Structure formats: C-alpha cells, structure tokens
Short mmCIF file of C-alpha atoms in Angstrom, two decimals:
data_model
loop_
_atom_site.label_atom_id
_atom_site.label_comp_id
_atom_site.label_asym_id
_atom_site.label_seq_id
_atom_site.Cartn_x
_atom_site.Cartn_y
_atom_site.Cartn_z
CA MET A 19 0.09 -0.15 -0.04
CA THR A 20 1.30 3.88 -0.90
CA LYS A 21 1.88 5.89 1.80
CA GLU A 22 0.04 9.13 0.33
CA GLY A 23 -3.07 10.78 0.83
CA ASP A 24 -5.96 10.06 3.66
CA GLN A 25 -3.63 9.82 6.51
CA ALA A 26 -7.28 10.70 8.40
CA PHE A 27 -7.97 7.07 8.14
CA ARG A 28 -4.78 4.93 6.57
CA ALA A 29 -2.33 5.79 8.94
CA THR A 30 -2.15 2.90 11.69
CA THR A 31 0.45 5.10 13.85
CA ASN A 32 -0.06 8.39 15.32
CA LYS A 33 3.22 9.74 14.49
CA GLU A 34 2.91 8.86 10.72
CA ARG A 35 2.93 11.42 8.10
CA TRP A 36 3.38 11.35 3.82
CA PRO A 37 2.01 13.42 1.13
CA ASP A 38 -1.87 14.79 0.87
CA ALA A 39 -2.66 17.08 -1.83
CA ALA A 40 -4.07 20.48 0.19
CA TYR A 41 -7.27 20.08 -1.58
CA ALA A 42 -8.21 16.63 -1.15
CA GLY A 43 -8.41 14.19 1.06
CA ALA A 44 -10.22 13.20 5.02
CA LEU A 45 -10.06 16.29 6.82
CA SER A 46 -9.07 15.56 9.97
CA TYR A 47 -7.08 18.45 12.23
CA LEU A 48 -3.19 18.42 10.77
CA ARG A 49 -4.32 15.13 8.78
CA ARG A 50 -3.73 13.49 12.13
CA ARG A 51 -5.13 9.58 12.31
CA TYR A 52 -8.66 9.85 13.91
CA SER A 53 -8.62 7.37 16.71
CA ARG A 54 -9.96 6.25 20.22
CA ASP A 55 -7.37 4.41 21.34
CA LEU A 56 -5.60 6.58 24.08
CA GLU A 57 -2.92 5.08 24.90
CA GLY A 58 0.53 6.33 24.25
CA VAL A 59 -1.28 9.33 23.84
CA ASP A 60 0.27 13.12 24.27
CA VAL A 61 -2.92 14.86 22.79
CA VAL A 62 -5.63 14.58 21.55
CA VAL A 63 -7.65 17.10 19.35
CA SER A 64 -11.88 16.91 20.12
CA GLY A 65 -13.87 19.45 18.49
CA ILE A 66 -16.90 20.37 21.22
CA PRO A 67 -20.12 21.49 18.14
CA TYR A 68 -21.49 23.73 20.32
CA ASP A 69 -23.08 27.19 20.12
CA CYS A 70 -27.16 27.27 21.85
CA ALA A 71 -24.83 29.88 24.42
CA VAL A 72 -23.73 32.65 22.30
CA THR A 73 -25.50 36.13 22.45
CA TYR A 74 -25.75 37.45 19.45
CA ARG A 75 -24.05 35.84 16.13
CA SER A 76 -25.06 31.99 16.11
CA GLY A 77 -22.81 29.07 13.84
CA CYS A 78 -19.48 28.20 15.50
CA ARG A 79 -21.52 25.01 16.05
CA LEU A 80 -19.34 24.61 12.62
CA GLY A 81 -15.97 25.62 13.75
CA PRO A 82 -14.75 22.48 14.29
CA ARG A 83 -14.98 21.62 11.00
CA ALA A 84 -13.38 25.04 9.70
CA ILE A 85 -10.34 24.52 12.01
CA ARG A 86 -9.71 21.18 10.27
CA ALA A 87 -10.94 22.29 6.78
CA ALA A 88 -8.32 25.20 7.42
CA SER A 89 -5.14 23.51 8.50
CA VAL A 90 -4.55 21.70 5.65
CA GLN A 91 -1.41 23.54 4.31
CA LEU A 92 0.17 23.57 7.94
CA ALA A 93 0.24 19.79 7.76
CA GLU A 94 2.73 20.22 4.28
CA LEU A 95 5.65 21.68 5.70
CA LEU A 96 8.31 21.48 8.79
CA SER A 97 6.72 24.37 11.07
CA PHE A 98 7.43 27.73 11.30
CA PRO A 99 9.28 29.45 12.65
CA PHE A 100 10.31 26.55 15.01
CA GLY A 101 11.89 24.33 11.95
CA PHE A 102 10.45 20.76 12.89
CA ASP A 103 7.69 17.88 13.00
CA PRO A 104 5.75 18.40 15.54
CA PHE A 105 4.95 14.72 15.31
CA ASP A 106 8.48 13.19 15.60
CA THR A 107 7.86 14.05 19.34
CA LEU A 108 4.52 13.85 20.29
CA SER A 109 1.99 11.06 19.48
CA VAL A 110 -1.65 13.78 18.65
CA ILE A 111 -4.76 11.97 16.99
CA ASP A 112 -8.15 13.43 16.15
CA TYR A 113 -10.82 11.96 17.92
CA GLY A 114 -13.59 13.52 16.50
CA ASP A 115 -16.23 15.15 18.04
CA CYS A 116 -18.16 15.22 21.77
CA LEU A 117 -21.85 14.44 21.05
CA VAL A 118 -23.34 17.59 22.63
CA ASP A 119 -27.42 17.00 22.94
CA PRO A 120 -28.46 21.27 22.32
CA HIS A 121 -32.72 19.63 23.07
CA HIS A 122 -31.14 18.62 25.99
CA PRO A 123 -29.75 22.14 28.18
CA ASP A 124 -29.31 19.94 30.94
CA THR A 125 -27.31 17.86 29.79
CA VAL A 126 -25.14 20.07 27.88
CA ILE A 127 -21.86 20.69 30.98
CA ASN A 128 -21.88 16.91 32.13
CA ASP A 129 -21.50 15.65 28.37
CA ILE A 130 -18.64 17.82 27.83
CA ALA A 131 -17.21 17.55 31.11
CA ASP A 132 -17.49 13.42 30.87
CA HIS A 133 -16.17 13.38 27.36
CA ALA A 134 -13.09 15.37 28.91
CA ALA A 135 -12.57 13.65 31.84
CA HIS A 136 -12.29 10.25 30.22
CA ILE A 137 -9.34 11.83 27.65
CA ILE A 138 -7.80 13.72 30.73
CA ALA A 139 -8.07 10.10 32.68
CA SER A 140 -5.28 8.62 30.24
CA GLY A 141 -2.76 11.43 30.88
CA ALA A 142 -3.14 12.97 27.83
CA LEU A 143 -3.74 16.58 27.00
CA MET A 144 -6.29 18.08 24.81
CA LEU A 145 -6.72 20.42 22.60
CA THR A 146 -10.80 21.55 21.96
CA PHE A 147 -12.13 23.25 19.56
CA GLY A 148 -14.96 24.87 20.00
CA GLY A 149 -18.69 25.42 19.93
CA ASP A 150 -18.93 28.93 21.55
CA HIS A 151 -16.87 29.78 24.91
CA PHE A 152 -19.47 28.48 27.45
CA THR A 153 -18.02 25.23 26.30
CA THR A 154 -15.04 26.57 28.33
CA TYR A 155 -16.26 26.01 32.02
CA PRO A 156 -17.24 22.16 31.51
CA LEU A 157 -13.73 21.75 30.74
CA LEU A 158 -12.22 23.33 33.12
CA LYS A 159 -14.32 21.39 35.49
CA ALA A 160 -12.50 18.22 33.78
CA HIS A 161 -9.52 19.22 34.02
CA ALA A 162 -9.76 20.85 37.04
CA GLU A 163 -10.50 18.02 39.04
CA LYS A 164 -7.28 16.31 37.72
CA TYR A 165 -4.73 19.59 38.55
CA GLY A 166 -6.55 21.25 40.95
CA PRO A 167 -7.49 25.13 41.00
CA ILE A 168 -5.81 26.47 37.07
CA ALA A 169 -4.24 29.44 35.92
CA LEU A 170 -6.01 30.07 32.87
CA VAL A 171 -4.74 32.62 30.05
CA GLN A 172 -7.42 34.12 28.75
CA PHE A 173 -6.92 34.99 24.41
CA ASP A 174 -10.46 37.36 24.37
CA ALA A 175 -11.97 40.89 23.73
CA HIS A 176 -14.62 39.89 26.57
CA CYS A 177 -13.97 39.63 30.51
CA ASP A 178 -17.11 36.51 30.22
CA THR A 179 -16.98 37.43 33.84
CA TRP A 180 -20.56 39.13 34.09
CA GLU A 181 -23.21 37.99 36.19
CA ASP A 182 -23.73 34.36 37.07
CA ASP A 183 -26.59 32.81 38.41
CA GLY A 184 -25.17 30.05 38.63
CA LYS A 185 -27.91 27.68 36.47
CA GLN A 186 -27.84 29.52 32.86
CA LEU A 187 -26.13 28.66 29.76
CA ASP A 188 -24.29 31.75 28.93
CA HIS A 189 -20.89 32.20 27.06
CA GLY A 190 -20.67 36.20 28.45
CA THR A 191 -20.69 34.74 32.27
CA MET A 192 -19.09 31.46 32.56
CA PHE A 193 -15.50 32.08 34.74
CA THR A 194 -17.33 34.36 37.33
CA ARG A 195 -18.44 30.75 38.13
CA ALA A 196 -15.14 28.77 37.01
CA VAL A 197 -13.32 31.26 39.87
CA ALA A 198 -16.75 30.92 42.07
CA ASP A 199 -16.37 26.66 42.30
CA GLY A 200 -12.89 27.58 42.61
CA ILE A 201 -12.02 25.90 39.46
CA VAL A 202 -9.31 28.74 38.17
CA ASP A 203 -7.54 30.58 40.30
CA PRO A 204 -8.13 34.42 39.18
CA SER A 205 -5.01 35.16 41.58
CA ARG A 206 -2.91 33.90 38.42
CA SER A 207 -4.95 33.92 35.89
CA THR A 208 -4.36 37.27 33.12
CA GLN A 209 -7.06 38.35 30.43
CA VAL A 210 -5.25 39.42 27.78
CA GLY A 211 -6.77 41.78 24.79
CA LEU A 212 -9.95 43.05 26.48
CA ARG A 213 -11.60 45.85 25.14
CA THR A 214 -15.01 46.17 26.39
CA PHE A 215 -16.50 47.79 29.95
CA ASN A 216 -17.09 45.44 33.17
CA ASP A 217 -17.01 47.17 36.18
CA HIS A 218 -16.05 43.44 37.43
CA ASP A 219 -12.57 42.16 37.17
CA ALA A 220 -13.12 38.87 38.75
CA GLY A 221 -9.32 39.32 40.21
CA PHE A 222 -8.31 38.31 37.11
CA GLU A 223 -4.97 40.69 35.62
CA ILE A 224 -6.41 42.78 32.81
CA LEU A 225 -3.97 43.82 30.11
CA THR A 226 -6.58 45.07 27.39
CA SER A 227 -5.74 45.61 23.64
CA PRO A 228 -5.03 49.32 23.81
CA TRP A 229 -2.37 48.52 26.69
CA ILE A 230 -1.17 45.66 24.53
CA HIS A 231 -0.42 47.65 21.32
CA ARG A 232 1.31 50.05 22.67
CA ASN A 233 3.24 47.85 25.35
CA GLY A 234 4.16 45.56 22.97
CA ILE A 235 4.03 41.01 23.34
CA ASP A 236 6.86 40.83 24.67
CA GLU A 237 5.68 42.88 28.23
CA ALA A 238 2.36 41.33 28.28
CA LEU A 239 3.80 37.76 28.00
CA LYS A 240 6.19 38.63 31.15
CA VAL A 241 3.26 39.92 33.15
CA VAL A 242 1.06 36.43 32.17
CA ILE A 243 4.05 34.11 32.90
CA GLU A 244 5.53 36.05 36.34
CA ARG A 245 0.91 35.64 37.64
CA ALA A 246 1.19 31.71 36.57
CA GLY A 247 4.36 31.04 37.98
CA ASP A 248 4.44 27.37 38.25
CA GLN A 249 0.78 26.56 38.57
CA PRO A 250 -1.32 24.47 35.80
CA VAL A 251 -2.75 26.57 33.14
CA TYR A 252 -5.30 25.93 30.94
CA LEU A 253 -5.55 29.03 27.47
CA SER A 254 -8.63 29.72 26.18
CA PHE A 255 -8.54 31.31 22.89
CA ASP A 256 -11.71 32.99 21.99
CA ILE A 257 -11.07 34.40 17.94
CA ASP A 258 -12.97 37.09 18.38
CA GLY A 259 -9.93 38.75 20.34
CA LEU A 260 -8.64 39.06 17.26
CA ASP A 261 -9.32 42.21 15.46
CA PRO A 262 -11.99 41.41 12.75
CA ALA A 263 -10.08 42.32 10.44
CA PHE A 264 -7.89 39.04 11.02
CA ALA A 265 -10.85 37.36 12.31
CA PRO A 266 -14.53 38.33 11.06
CA GLY A 267 -15.80 35.20 11.26
CA THR A 268 -17.23 34.97 14.71
CA GLY A 269 -19.83 35.79 16.54
CA THR A 270 -19.43 38.97 18.76
CA PRO A 271 -16.95 40.39 16.63
CA VAL A 272 -15.54 44.33 18.74
CA ALA A 273 -13.05 46.89 16.53
CA GLY A 274 -9.72 47.19 18.25
CA GLY A 275 -8.28 44.09 18.49
CA LEU A 276 -4.95 42.36 18.63
CA SER A 277 -3.37 41.13 14.68
CA SER A 278 -2.63 37.44 13.67
CA TRP A 279 1.10 38.03 14.32
CA GLN A 280 1.09 39.19 17.75
CA ALA A 281 -1.59 36.28 18.70
CA LEU A 282 1.32 33.41 17.62
CA GLU A 283 4.21 35.64 19.22
CA PHE A 284 1.82 35.78 22.28
CA VAL A 285 1.57 31.76 22.14
CA ARG A 286 4.80 30.86 20.84
CA GLY A 287 5.75 32.71 23.48
CA LEU A 288 4.03 30.28 26.08
CA GLU A 289 6.95 27.77 26.68
CA PRO A 290 7.59 28.16 30.39
CA LEU A 291 4.80 27.64 31.71
CA HIS A 292 3.47 24.05 32.80
CA LEU A 293 0.79 23.59 29.82
CA ILE A 294 -2.14 21.51 30.40
CA GLY A 295 -4.88 22.18 27.66
CA MET A 296 -5.92 24.70 25.30
CA ASP A 297 -9.35 25.32 23.76
CA VAL A 298 -10.45 27.62 20.68
CA VAL A 299 -13.33 28.51 20.86
CA GLU A 300 -16.24 30.87 18.72
CA VAL A 301 -15.13 30.46 15.16
CA SER A 302 -18.13 31.29 13.12
CA PRO A 303 -17.45 29.97 9.22
CA ALA A 304 -21.12 31.91 7.82
CA TYR A 305 -18.98 35.32 9.17
CA ASP A 306 -16.14 34.17 7.79
CA HIS A 307 -14.03 35.64 4.45
CA ALA A 308 -11.45 33.08 2.10
CA GLU A 309 -11.22 30.75 5.65
CA ILE A 310 -9.31 33.30 7.08
CA THR A 311 -10.74 33.34 10.84
CA ALA A 312 -10.42 29.60 10.15
CA LEU A 313 -6.86 29.75 9.15
CA ALA A 314 -5.98 31.80 12.57
CA ALA A 315 -7.36 29.39 14.81
CA ALA A 316 -5.24 26.66 13.07
CA THR A 317 -2.15 28.61 13.41
CA VAL A 318 -2.69 28.89 16.90
CA ALA A 319 -3.17 25.78 17.14
CA HIS A 320 -0.93 24.42 15.96
CA ASP A 321 1.43 26.73 17.59
CA TRP A 322 0.27 25.68 20.86
CA LEU A 323 1.78 22.06 19.74
CA CYS A 324 4.39 23.38 18.42
CA VAL A 325 5.75 24.47 21.45
CA LEU A 326 4.36 21.63 23.50
CA ALA A 327 6.97 19.17 21.01
CA SER A 328 9.64 21.60 22.23
CA GLN A 329 9.09 21.42 25.34
CA ARG A 330 9.25 17.57 25.01
CA GLY A 331 12.44 18.08 23.42
CA ALA A 332 12.00 18.86 19.69
CA VAL A 333 15.02 20.97 18.93
CA ARG A 334 14.55 24.20 17.33
CA ARG A 335 16.21 24.57 13.33
CA GLY A 336 15.65 28.10 12.47
CA ILE A 337 15.98 30.11 9.20
CA GLY A 338 16.70 33.68 8.36
CA ARG A 339 15.94 36.29 10.49
CA LEU A 340 14.07 35.42 14.13
#
C-alpha cells in the first residue's frame, strides 16, 4: 500500500506523516489519524460543536469542521518558525467531536465534562475546538478534577465575567462561575486583549488590547508568565480576541483587537509555563471570508502543539532573521 493520501483513516500509527493533497482527502486536524485509542497519546484533538449559549450571532457549532479544513497547509511542511515536525516528538490523534444534545440543555455541562475527563484520565492533554466559549466551563471542570485550581490565560475581546446565576448557559458568564466554583485561581490568571467594559474584574489581571498595542507582546508575556508561575495553565483562545480584520468569522466581533501575528507571537512565548490544555472557540464560518478566521484558529492551535513539542525536546532549527 502506497503511503500517500488520506492519512486521517489510513495511518496505522499516530506519528506517521506522508503526502496529502491540500485540496483533497479526509479533513482531520493537521491530517492526524482519527482514533479513540488513547494509549500512548500525548495530545488529543477534539471538537465541541455547540453554540446554544451565544448572545449574538450563532454558527460556531460549525467551527471544529472549519478549523480542520483550514489546517491542511499547516500539515505540508516543517513548522514555522520552529523548523521541526512536531509529530516526530508528539503522539497526536484527532478524536472527533463530542456529541452534545442541544435539545436537552441540562445535559450539556456533564456531557462535555465527562468527554474531557475520559481523555484527561489517560494522561493525554486536550486541544479542543469550539463551539461557543461556554464550552470552556465544563472543560475547566474536568481539568480541575486532575490538576486542582487552574491558572487561566484567556485571549478574548470580552471579560466573560458578567453576573452569573449558577445555572444559565451563557458564553459571557462562565468564568464568573469558574472562579466561584474554585476551579480557576484568578490570582494566577490573566485576560489578554480585552476591549469591552465591565465593572468587575473577578480578580483577574487584565491586559487590554490598547495596553498591548502600546507596550507590546513581550511585556504582556512577562505579566502572564510571572503571574502564572508554576501553576497548571489552561489557555482559552476566543478567536474574537483578534481584530475583525483578522477574524471576521465570529459571533461577537469587536473593533480594535490584536492582529494574527501578535496572537502567534503570544502563543509561541508561553513555553516557560506548565501548559495542561487549550481550546480555540467562537469560530463561526458563515461570517468568515476566504477562511481567514479558521486559518488563524488552526494556526494558533498548531503553534501551541509546537510549543509542547519544544518543551518535550524538539530541537528548533531557524532560518533567516527570527
């Protein structure tokens, strides 16, 4: 059997990589093998196609599919700017999507949390594609069961710490609940890129978008790294943290955000931290143009995997002035 094409279902190991036409073939994330065998897996990619907690434009239930489709070219070459193949170091599978029943909202939190807990119990890290941002709450619940209170690094236009009644499914209140539940330690957590107003900071350090534009990504990273220390760190990346010029395909776009290059530099700078998981949420492809939002989402997730690979010994090989 010639090893070319459709790695997603033809590969027999998790580290195999062979030629696939970027415009054809099965669309797993980065052409990783579709599998539910968790033995020996370092990172599990999974989607949560749920968007019933949005407050404006819907459609991000289609985000996982769009991010997978936008990842095809990232699977063609060695990773930039790292200069290595992360899958020489990491065993990564695409687990497929969590089945969420939008017609029984009382089941949503437990279904997502159980899905995540099963994966985390294997020892694998999770890279999750939403879906709306509320899906992060049950993901955090599952992670906190293993790691205890988590340092959250939230890349976002919005604080998502508005008043919560402890019951609602709302993508703007779930971090209030996460703090109240003790699953997120706000004293170790940072919100990055905010540009909407809220009277209450919930104890988070807030690095607004204008502050980052004035002070730069390196200064933002200093704050995040010092604040998190050696605490387990979960990165929640809401794509609307990017300016709508770089991410029009989202439900609640806000002008004045960060650029895609700033986001990538930020993610690449997180290597000193104890990274335990990541999600990328709020990609709504119906509002996208030429896949630029999905491409940004696929790339920040790809670079997070490369940071993990670097932490685990992958050797960077640069070319040009980096």
